[in-house]
Structures are given as structure tokens and as C-alpha cells.
CSV table of C-alpha atoms in Angstrom, one decimal:
chain,number,residue,atom,x,y,z
Q,1,UNK,CA,59.3,103.6,41.5
Q,2,UNK,CA,59.7,105.5,45.2
Q,3,UNK,CA,59.0,109.7,44.5
Q,4,UNK,CA,62.6,109.6,45.6
Q,5,UNK,CA,64.0,107.6,42.4
Q,6,UNK,CA,62.0,110.0,40.2
Q,7,UNK,CA,63.2,112.8,41.2
Q,8,UNK,CA,66.5,111.6,40.9
Q,9,UNK,CA,66.3,110.4,37.3
Q,10,UNK,CA,65.2,114.1,36.3
Q,11,UNK,CA,67.9,115.4,37.2
Q,12,UNK,CA,69.7,113.4,35.4
Q,13,UNK,CA,72.5,114.6,32.8
Q,14,UNK,CA,70.9,114.1,28.9
Q,15,UNK,CA,73.8,112.2,27.5
Q,16,UNK,CA,71.6,109.6,25.3
Q,17,UNK,CA,71.9,106.1,26.1
Q,18,UNK,CA,72.7,104.9,22.4
Q,19,UNK,CA,71.8,100.8,21.0
Q,20,UNK,CA,74.3,98.7,21.0
Q,21,UNK,CA,73.8,97.6,17.1
Q,22,UNK,CA,71.2,98.0,14.5
Q,23,UNK,CA,67.7,96.5,15.2
Q,24,UNK,CA,67.5,92.7,15.4
Q,25,UNK,CA,64.6,90.9,14.2
Q,26,UNK,CA,63.3,90.1,17.5
Q,27,UNK,CA,63.5,93.9,18.3
Q,28,UNK,CA,61.2,97.0,17.8
Q,29,UNK,CA,63.3,99.5,16.7
Q,30,UNK,CA,62.0,102.0,19.9
Q,31,UNK,CA,63.2,99.0,22.1
Q,32,UNK,CA,67.5,99.4,23.2
Q,33,UNK,CA,68.5,96.1,20.5
Q,34,UNK,CA,71.2,93.9,21.5
Q,35,UNK,CA,74.2,92.9,18.5
Q,36,UNK,CA,73.1,91.0,16.3
Q,37,UNK,CA,74.7,87.6,16.0
Q,38,UNK,CA,77.9,87.6,12.9
Q,39,UNK,CA,77.2,87.1,9.1
Q,40,UNK,CA,78.4,84.3,7.8
Q,41,UNK,CA,81.4,84.1,6.9
Q,42,UNK,CA,82.8,86.7,9.7
Q,43,UNK,CA,84.7,85.7,11.9
Q,44,UNK,CA,83.3,86.2,15.6
Q,45,UNK,CA,84.9,88.8,17.8
Q,46,UNK,CA,87.8,87.4,20.5
Q,47,UNK,CA,87.7,84.0,18.5
Q,48,UNK,CA,91.0,83.9,17.3
Q,49,UNK,CA,92.0,87.6,19.2
Q,50,UNK,CA,91.1,91.0,18.2
Q,51,UNK,CA,94.2,93.5,17.2
Q,52,UNK,CA,95.2,97.0,19.6
Q,53,UNK,CA,92.9,99.2,17.2
Q,54,UNK,CA,90.4,96.4,17.1
Q,55,UNK,CA,90.3,96.5,20.6
Q,56,UNK,CA,90.5,100.2,21.3
Q,57,UNK,CA,87.7,100.4,18.3
Q,58,UNK,CA,85.7,98.6,20.2
Q,59,UNK,CA,85.9,99.8,23.7
Q,60,UNK,CA,83.9,103.3,23.5
Q,61,UNK,CA,81.2,100.9,21.9
Q,62,UNK,CA,81.3,98.5,25.3
Q,63,UNK,CA,81.2,101.8,27.6
Q,64,UNK,CA,78.9,103.9,26.3
Q,65,UNK,CA,75.8,104.9,28.3
Q,66,UNK,CA,78.7,103.7,31.7
Q,67,UNK,CA,78.1,107.3,32.8
Q,68,UNK,CA,74.6,106.0,34.5
Q,69,UNK,CA,76.6,103.7,37.0
Q,70,UNK,CA,78.3,106.6,38.7
Q,71,UNK,CA,74.4,107.9,39.4
Q,72,UNK,CA,73.0,108.3,42.6
Q,73,UNK,CA,70.1,106.9,41.4
Q,74,UNK,CA,72.1,103.4,40.7
Q,75,UNK,CA,72.0,102.3,44.2
Q,76,UNK,CA,68.6,103.1,44.7
Q,77,UNK,CA,67.5,100.9,41.3
Q,78,UNK,CA,69.9,98.2,42.2
Q,79,UNK,CA,67.8,98.3,46.4
Q,80,UNK,CA,64.5,97.4,44.1
Q,81,UNK,CA,66.3,95.4,41.4
Q,82,UNK,CA,67.1,92.7,44.6
Q,83,UNK,CA,63.3,92.2,44.8
Q,84,UNK,CA,63.1,91.7,41.0
Q,85,UNK,CA,63.2,88.8,38.8
Q,86,UNK,CA,66.1,89.9,36.2
Q,87,UNK,CA,66.0,87.5,32.9
Q,88,UNK,CA,68.8,88.1,30.8
Q,89,UNK,CA,68.4,87.9,26.7
Q,90,UNK,CA,71.1,87.1,24.5
Q,91,UNK,CA,71.6,86.6,21.3
Q,92,UNK,CA,75.2,85.6,19.7
Q,93,UNK,CA,78.2,85.9,21.6
Q,94,UNK,CA,80.8,87.3,19.7
Q,95,UNK,CA,83.1,87.8,22.9
Q,96,UNK,CA,83.9,85.2,25.4
Q,97,UNK,CA,86.3,86.6,27.6
Q,98,UNK,CA,83.6,90.2,27.8
Q,99,UNK,CA,80.8,87.7,28.3
Q,100,UNK,CA,82.9,85.5,30.6
Q,101,UNK,CA,83.7,89.3,32.8
Q,102,UNK,CA,79.6,89.4,32.9
Q,103,UNK,CA,79.4,85.8,34.3
Q,104,UNK,CA,81.7,87.0,37.1
Q,105,UNK,CA,79.8,90.0,38.0
Q,106,UNK,CA,76.6,88.3,38.3
Q,107,UNK,CA,77.6,85.5,40.7
Q,108,UNK,CA,79.1,88.8,43.2
Q,109,UNK,CA,75.9,90.8,42.6
Q,110,UNK,CA,73.1,87.9,41.9
Q,111,UNK,CA,71.5,84.9,41.8
Q,112,UNK,CA,71.7,82.9,38.4
Q,113,UNK,CA,68.7,80.5,38.2
Q,114,UNK,CA,67.4,78.0,36.1
Q,115,UNK,CA,64.5,77.3,33.6
Q,116,UNK,CA,63.8,74.7,36.1
Q,117,UNK,CA,63.3,76.8,39.1
Q,118,UNK,CA,61.6,79.5,37.9
Q,119,UNK,CA,58.7,77.2,36.6
Q,120,UNK,CA,59.4,75.4,40.2
Q,121,UNK,CA,58.0,79.0,41.9
Q,122,UNK,CA,55.0,79.7,39.2
Q,123,UNK,CA,54.2,75.7,40.0
Q,124,UNK,CA,54.5,76.4,43.8
Q,125,UNK,CA,53.4,79.9,44.3
Q,126,UNK,CA,56.9,80.8,45.9
Q,127,UNK,CA,58.9,83.9,44.9
Q,128,UNK,CA,62.7,83.3,43.6
Q,129,UNK,CA,65.5,84.0,45.9
Q,130,UNK,CA,66.8,87.9,46.3
Q,131,UNK,CA,68.8,88.7,43.6
Q,132,UNK,CA,67.8,86.0,40.9
Q,133,UNK,CA,68.7,86.2,37.4
Q,134,UNK,CA,67.6,83.9,34.4
Q,135,UNK,CA,70.3,84.1,31.3
Q,136,UNK,CA,68.4,83.6,27.7
Q,137,UNK,CA,69.3,83.0,24.4
Q,138,UNK,CA,67.1,83.9,20.8
Q,139,UNK,CA,68.0,82.2,17.7
Q,140,UNK,CA,70.9,80.5,19.3
Q,141,UNK,CA,73.7,80.2,16.6
Q,142,UNK,CA,76.5,77.8,16.7
Q,143,UNK,CA,78.6,80.8,19.2
Q,144,UNK,CA,76.4,79.7,21.6
Q,145,UNK,CA,77.4,76.3,21.8
Q,146,UNK,CA,80.9,77.1,21.4
Q,147,UNK,CA,81.6,80.2,22.7
Q,148,UNK,CA,79.0,80.6,25.8
Q,149,UNK,CA,79.0,76.9,27.1
Q,150,UNK,CA,82.6,76.9,28.1
Q,151,UNK,CA,82.0,80.2,29.9
Q,152,UNK,CA,79.0,78.8,31.5
Q,153,UNK,CA,79.9,75.4,32.3
Q,154,UNK,CA,83.0,76.9,34.1
Q,155,UNK,CA,81.2,78.5,36.1
Q,156,UNK,CA,78.3,76.0,36.9
Q,157,UNK,CA,75.8,78.8,35.7
Q,158,UNK,CA,72.2,77.6,33.8
Q,159,UNK,CA,70.7,79.0,30.8
Q,160,UNK,CA,68.4,78.5,28.2
Q,161,UNK,CA,68.4,79.0,24.9
Q,162,UNK,CA,65.7,79.6,22.0
Q,163,UNK,CA,66.0,78.1,19.4
Q,164,UNK,CA,64.9,78.2,15.7
Q,165,UNK,CA,63.3,75.1,14.9
Q,166,UNK,CA,63.1,74.4,11.1
Q,167,UNK,CA,67.5,76.0,10.9
Q,168,UNK,CA,68.8,73.2,12.9
Q,169,UNK,CA,70.9,70.8,11.4
Q,170,UNK,CA,71.3,73.4,8.3
Q,171,UNK,CA,73.8,75.9,6.7
Q,172,UNK,CA,70.7,78.5,6.1
Q,173,UNK,CA,71.4,82.3,6.9
Q,174,UNK,CA,68.9,83.7,9.8
Q,175,UNK,CA,66.3,85.0,7.0
Q,176,UNK,CA,67.5,88.9,8.5
Q,177,UNK,CA,70.8,87.7,8.0
Q,178,UNK,CA,70.0,86.8,4.1
Q,179,UNK,CA,67.7,89.6,3.0
Q,180,UNK,CA,70.3,91.7,4.1
Q,181,UNK,CA,73.2,90.3,1.6
Q,182,UNK,CA,70.3,89.7,-0.8
Q,183,UNK,CA,69.4,93.6,-1.0
Q,184,UNK,CA,72.7,94.7,-1.0
Q,185,UNK,CA,73.4,92.8,-4.3
Q,186,UNK,CA,70.3,93.6,-6.2
Q,187,UNK,CA,67.8,91.9,-4.7
Q,188,UNK,CA,64.7,93.7,-5.4
Q,189,UNK,CA,60.9,93.0,-4.0
Q,190,UNK,CA,58.0,95.0,-5.1
Q,191,UNK,CA,56.5,95.6,-1.7
Q,192,UNK,CA,59.7,96.4,-0.4
Q,193,UNK,CA,61.1,99.5,-2.3
Q,194,UNK,CA,65.2,99.3,-2.1
Q,195,UNK,CA,67.3,101.6,0.7
Q,196,UNK,CA,68.6,101.4,3.9
Q,197,UNK,CA,69.4,97.6,4.9
Q,198,UNK,CA,67.9,98.5,8.7
Q,199,UNK,CA,64.9,100.6,7.0
Q,200,UNK,CA,64.1,97.3,4.0
Q,201,UNK,CA,64.6,94.7,7.4
Q,202,UNK,CA,62.0,97.0,9.7
Q,203,UNK,CA,59.7,97.0,6.4
Q,204,UNK,CA,59.5,93.4,5.5
Q,205,UNK,CA,59.3,92.7,9.5
Q,206,UNK,CA,56.0,94.5,9.6
Q,207,UNK,CA,54.5,92.5,6.3
Q,208,UNK,CA,51.4,89.9,6.6
Q,209,UNK,CA,53.6,87.0,7.0
Q,210,UNK,CA,53.1,85.8,3.3
Q,211,UNK,CA,53.9,88.6,1.9
Q,212,UNK,CA,57.5,88.7,3.8
Q,213,UNK,CA,57.5,85.2,2.5
Q,214,UNK,CA,56.9,86.1,-0.6
Q,215,UNK,CA,59.2,89.2,-0.6
Q,216,UNK,CA,62.3,86.7,0.7
Q,217,UNK,CA,61.6,85.2,-2.7
Q,218,UNK,CA,61.7,88.2,-4.7
Q,219,UNK,CA,64.8,88.8,-3.0
Q,220,UNK,CA,66.6,85.2,-3.8
Q,221,UNK,CA,65.2,85.8,-7.7
Q,222,UNK,CA,66.8,88.6,-8.3
Q,223,UNK,CA,69.9,89.1,-6.5
Q,224,UNK,CA,73.1,88.8,-8.3
Q,225,UNK,CA,74.8,86.9,-5.8
Q,226,UNK,CA,73.5,83.7,-2.9
Q,227,UNK,CA,74.8,84.2,0.7
Q,228,UNK,CA,77.3,82.3,2.2
Q,229,UNK,CA,75.9,79.7,4.1
Q,230,UNK,CA,75.6,79.6,8.0
Q,231,UNK,CA,76.6,76.4,9.8
Q,232,UNK,CA,73.8,76.0,12.4
Q,233,UNK,CA,73.2,73.9,15.6
Q,234,UNK,CA,72.4,70.7,14.9
Q,235,UNK,CA,69.9,68.0,17.4
Q,236,UNK,CA,73.1,66.8,18.6
Q,237,UNK,CA,74.5,70.4,19.9
Q,238,UNK,CA,70.7,70.8,21.1
Q,239,UNK,CA,71.6,67.5,23.5
Q,240,UNK,CA,74.8,68.7,24.4
Q,241,UNK,CA,73.4,72.0,25.8
Q,242,UNK,CA,70.6,70.6,27.3
Q,243,UNK,CA,73.7,67.9,29.1
Q,244,UNK,CA,75.3,70.8,30.2
Q,245,UNK,CA,72.4,72.9,32.1
Q,246,UNK,CA,70.7,74.8,29.1
Q,247,UNK,CA,67.5,74.3,28.7
Q,248,UNK,CA,66.4,74.4,25.3
Q,249,UNK,CA,62.6,76.4,24.6
Q,250,UNK,CA,60.7,77.3,21.7
Q,251,UNK,CA,61.3,79.9,19.1
Q,252,UNK,CA,58.9,79.1,17.0
Q,253,UNK,CA,60.0,77.3,12.8
Q,254,UNK,CA,61.2,80.2,11.4
Q,255,UNK,CA,60.9,83.0,13.8
Q,256,UNK,CA,58.1,85.3,12.3
Q,257,UNK,CA,56.0,88.1,13.7
Q,258,UNK,CA,53.5,86.3,15.2
Q,259,UNK,CA,51.9,89.9,15.2
Q,260,UNK,CA,51.6,90.0,11.2
Q,261,UNK,CA,50.4,86.1,11.0
Q,262,UNK,CA,46.7,84.7,10.8
Q,263,UNK,CA,45.7,82.3,13.1
Q,264,UNK,CA,46.4,79.4,11.2
Q,265,UNK,CA,50.7,80.2,11.1
Q,266,UNK,CA,50.4,80.7,14.9
Q,267,UNK,CA,49.2,77.5,15.4
Q,268,UNK,CA,51.6,76.0,12.9
Q,269,UNK,CA,54.7,77.9,13.8
Q,270,UNK,CA,54.3,76.6,17.5
Q,271,UNK,CA,52.8,73.2,17.4
Q,272,UNK,CA,56.1,72.7,14.4
Q,273,UNK,CA,58.3,73.9,16.0
Q,274,UNK,CA,57.0,72.7,19.4
Q,275,UNK,CA,57.2,68.5,17.9
Q,276,UNK,CA,60.0,69.0,16.2
Q,277,UNK,CA,62.0,69.6,19.6
Q,278,UNK,CA,60.4,66.7,21.5
Q,279,UNK,CA,61.6,64.7,18.5
Q,280,UNK,CA,64.7,65.4,19.2
Q,281,UNK,CA,65.6,65.8,22.2
Q,282,UNK,CA,62.2,62.8,23.5
Q,283,UNK,CA,60.5,65.3,25.6
Q,284,UNK,CA,58.1,68.4,24.9
Q,285,UNK,CA,59.5,72.1,25.8
Q,286,UNK,CA,57.8,73.8,28.4
Q,287,UNK,CA,59.3,77.2,27.2
Q,288,UNK,CA,58.4,79.8,24.8
Q,289,UNK,CA,60.1,82.9,23.1
Q,290,UNK,CA,58.0,85.3,21.5
Q,291,UNK,CA,59.9,85.8,18.2
Q,292,UNK,CA,58.9,89.4,17.8
Q,293,UNK,CA,59.2,89.9,21.5
Q,294,UNK,CA,55.7,90.9,21.9
Q,295,UNK,CA,53.2,89.5,23.4
Q,296,UNK,CA,50.2,87.7,21.7
Q,297,UNK,CA,46.9,86.5,22.4
Q,298,UNK,CA,46.2,83.3,20.1
Q,299,UNK,CA,50.3,82.2,20.8
Q,300,UNK,CA,49.1,82.3,24.7
Q,301,UNK,CA,46.1,80.1,24.1
Q,302,UNK,CA,48.2,77.5,21.8
Q,303,UNK,CA,50.8,77.5,24.4
Q,304,UNK,CA,48.6,76.4,27.3
Q,305,UNK,CA,46.6,74.2,25.1
Q,306,UNK,CA,50.5,72.8,24.2
Q,307,UNK,CA,50.9,72.5,28.3
Q,308,UNK,CA,53.7,75.5,28.3
Q,309,UNK,CA,54.6,76.6,31.9
Q,310,UNK,CA,56.9,79.7,30.8
Q,311,UNK,CA,56.8,82.6,28.0
Q,312,UNK,CA,59.0,85.2,27.7
Q,313,UNK,CA,59.2,88.7,25.7
Q,314,UNK,CA,61.8,91.4,25.0
Q,315,UNK,CA,60.6,94.0,26.8
Q,316,UNK,CA,63.4,95.6,28.5
Q,317,UNK,CA,62.0,95.5,32.0
Q,318,UNK,CA,62.7,93.7,35.2
Q,319,UNK,CA,59.6,91.0,36.4
Q,320,UNK,CA,58.5,89.7,40.3
Q,321,UNK,CA,60.4,87.2,41.7
Q,322,UNK,CA,57.3,85.6,41.4
Q,323,UNK,CA,55.5,85.9,38.0
Q,324,UNK,CA,52.0,87.2,37.9
Q,325,UNK,CA,51.5,86.2,34.2
Q,326,UNK,CA,54.1,83.3,33.3
Q,327,UNK,CA,54.0,83.0,29.9
Q,328,UNK,CA,54.0,86.8,29.4
Q,329,UNK,CA,57.6,87.2,32.0
Q,330,UNK,CA,59.7,90.3,31.3
Q,331,UNK,CA,63.4,90.2,30.3
Q,332,UNK,CA,66.8,92.7,29.6
Q,333,UNK,CA,67.8,92.6,26.3
Q,334,UNK,CA,71.4,92.6,26.7
Q,335,UNK,CA,74.5,92.6,24.7
Q,336,UNK,CA,77.3,89.7,25.2
Q,337,UNK,CA,79.8,92.8,24.7
Q,338,UNK,CA,78.4,95.3,27.3
Q,339,UNK,CA,81.0,96.8,29.6
Q,340,UNK,CA,80.5,95.9,32.9
Q,341,UNK,CA,79.7,99.2,34.4
Q,342,UNK,CA,76.7,99.4,31.8
Q,343,UNK,CA,75.7,95.6,32.4
Q,344,UNK,CA,75.3,97.0,36.2
Q,345,UNK,CA,72.9,99.7,35.0
Q,346,UNK,CA,70.7,97.5,32.8
Q,347,UNK,CA,71.0,95.0,35.5
Q,348,UNK,CA,69.5,97.3,37.9
Q,349,UNK,CA,67.2,98.7,35.8
Q,350,UNK,CA,68.0,101.8,36.1
Q,351,UNK,CA,69.0,102.3,31.7
Q,352,UNK,CA,65.8,101.0,30.7
Q,353,UNK,CA,63.8,102.9,33.1
Q,354,UNK,CA,65.5,105.9,32.0
Q,355,UNK,CA,65.0,104.8,28.4
Q,356,UNK,CA,60.9,104.7,28.9
Q,357,UNK,CA,61.5,108.4,31.0
Q,358,UNK,CA,63.0,109.5,27.4
Q,359,UNK,CA,60.6,107.6,25.2
Q,360,UNK,CA,57.0,109.0,27.4
Q,361,UNK,CA,58.6,112.4,27.7
Q,362,UNK,CA,59.9,113.1,23.6
């Protein structure tokens, strides 16, 4: 980074940049975290209108960190970002209007590209055009189909969606939603002390995977209530997304933290999902998103054996226009309800850089 940019950062006012929601299963708590998808039975914001009071209450959430938009560092970062690849990682899209405004902003400031375009750039060794942006979704709940897809299709913007294969065609909630619900309704597990749900989820994620699954079973057995069902996408929905220029990628079978899995489980999670997606789509997926956001060399080996061409992290960084490590492509974490001013500072890399600087000097 140029010295002039670094100097500008050190003189920014020390206003905290708060995360937009509780930690998601893809996100270490030390990283900025996107909003989680709505829990079972919870109507997505914007699906049926938001009252004036509710909209007022939401506005501070959307505008957090927007002061950075007026920093003298923002033009410098924006100029630098023009020569980088921005891969945006969304989860659920609870507010289609806000998401549409973000897409409009991208069309004015950036060059939206497809997953296939990134693959082609890698295979040909030719950098993507300046200001290239790829939109991705992790977990891919139904709001990607019902809320995000109409906004993308209206603007002819491509995207990629990474799915948890064992949930496809089911009504099962995401495991982190289920665990939080069970804990709130009397669920107990020997390896996870009862306490605040966010802390409990962090402990569950840190367990070796067999212990995580065992603890989830104990929570199910001991809880006084069963969690509400959450309708997931089906194979037909995956094909509909693909036909609308949303590429489908592998996000493992059950969304474990791969770093907490043994070698056999890493292989089974990736290969099992690969086989299921190939069966549903009639073609093998070529892109993978790490479910815990962090690189795992054993997963890299399995992906290479299967012929994967791209792999995505959740490290909240911009990457080069020609990815140097195609199975370790950086992504920026962004919330579909983030206000435009803050969205600009994430897209430029200013907010992520400031967060890393603060972490290094803490």
C-alpha cells in the first residue's frame, strides 16, 4: 500500500466499525460478519413491507461506518480497487430493495463479471477488466431465489451460489440456527456450557467435527421443543438459478469447519457434495467456497483431484484481477442491507483495511 494511503489511515477518527449482525457460521468472530439468513418462521425484512418505525430502527444499522465514505483515503482506495478483483460474499437477502440499490451502485462504479469469466481469466492467464466484481452467495437459502434473483435478472447481473448439499430438498434449518433454538429451549450438551447463544455457537464450531455432531444430537434430545422447519431449495430451484445466470458451487455436504475435521471427513464432505450437485445439475461444479471461510490444504488437494478451478475464502480482502492462487480467492463480506455509503467503503477496500490495521495495533 502506498505510504500516502497508510498515513491517511492513521489520522482517521477512531470510531469503531461494528459488525452488522451476530457471527455467522462461515465467519470467525474476529472478522466482519454479514447478517445471518432469517430464522425459520421469521418473515424476511422487505418481503411484505416495513413499517415507518421499523425502517427508522433499521437505518442506524445500515449506516454504521458510513462516515468512512467522507474520508480523504476513500478516493485513494477506490483508485487502487479499480486494479483489483472484488468478490462480494452475501448470505441471505432479507431486503430486496436495499440489495437492488447495491446492484445499481455496482453498475455505476464497477464491472460485474460471471464465475465463468473468472475461470476463463485463470485458464488463459489474462487479467479481468478493471473494476471487476463477482457476486457470490454462501449457504443459499430461499431468499436468494425469491429476493436476490429478480433483482439480478432485472439488471442482467450474473452471480454464483454455494449450497449445502445435504439440505437441498429438505425443510431442515441450518445447523447453527437449530443449535441456537435448541439452547434457548432447554437443550444441553456436555461439551458446550450453557450460556449466551453466540458464545455457544463459537464453542460448537471449535469442536472437532465428531464432537460437534454429537453435541448437536444431545441438544436435540434434551431440548423441550423442536425447531420450526425451514424450507430449503430443491434440485429444480438449483437448475432455475443456473438458467438465470447464477452458477451453482460446492459448499460441502453439511457445512462443518474443515479445519476441525479429520482427513476422511474432509474428503467425504467435498466429494459427497460434488456427486450430489453433479447428479442434480447434469454437470460437475467447478467452484468451491470454504464453509468456515479459511483455507485448508487437504481440501485444496481434494478439489484439485476433482478438477475444481476456483475456490473462495472469507477473508474480507480484495484480490488481484488475475488470481495468483485460484483455489484461494479473497472475498469481501457484505450484508444485503448495508447502506450505500458503507457499501462503497467495503467495495473500495478502505473499511477492510482499517479493520485489519486496528486489529494489528490493538
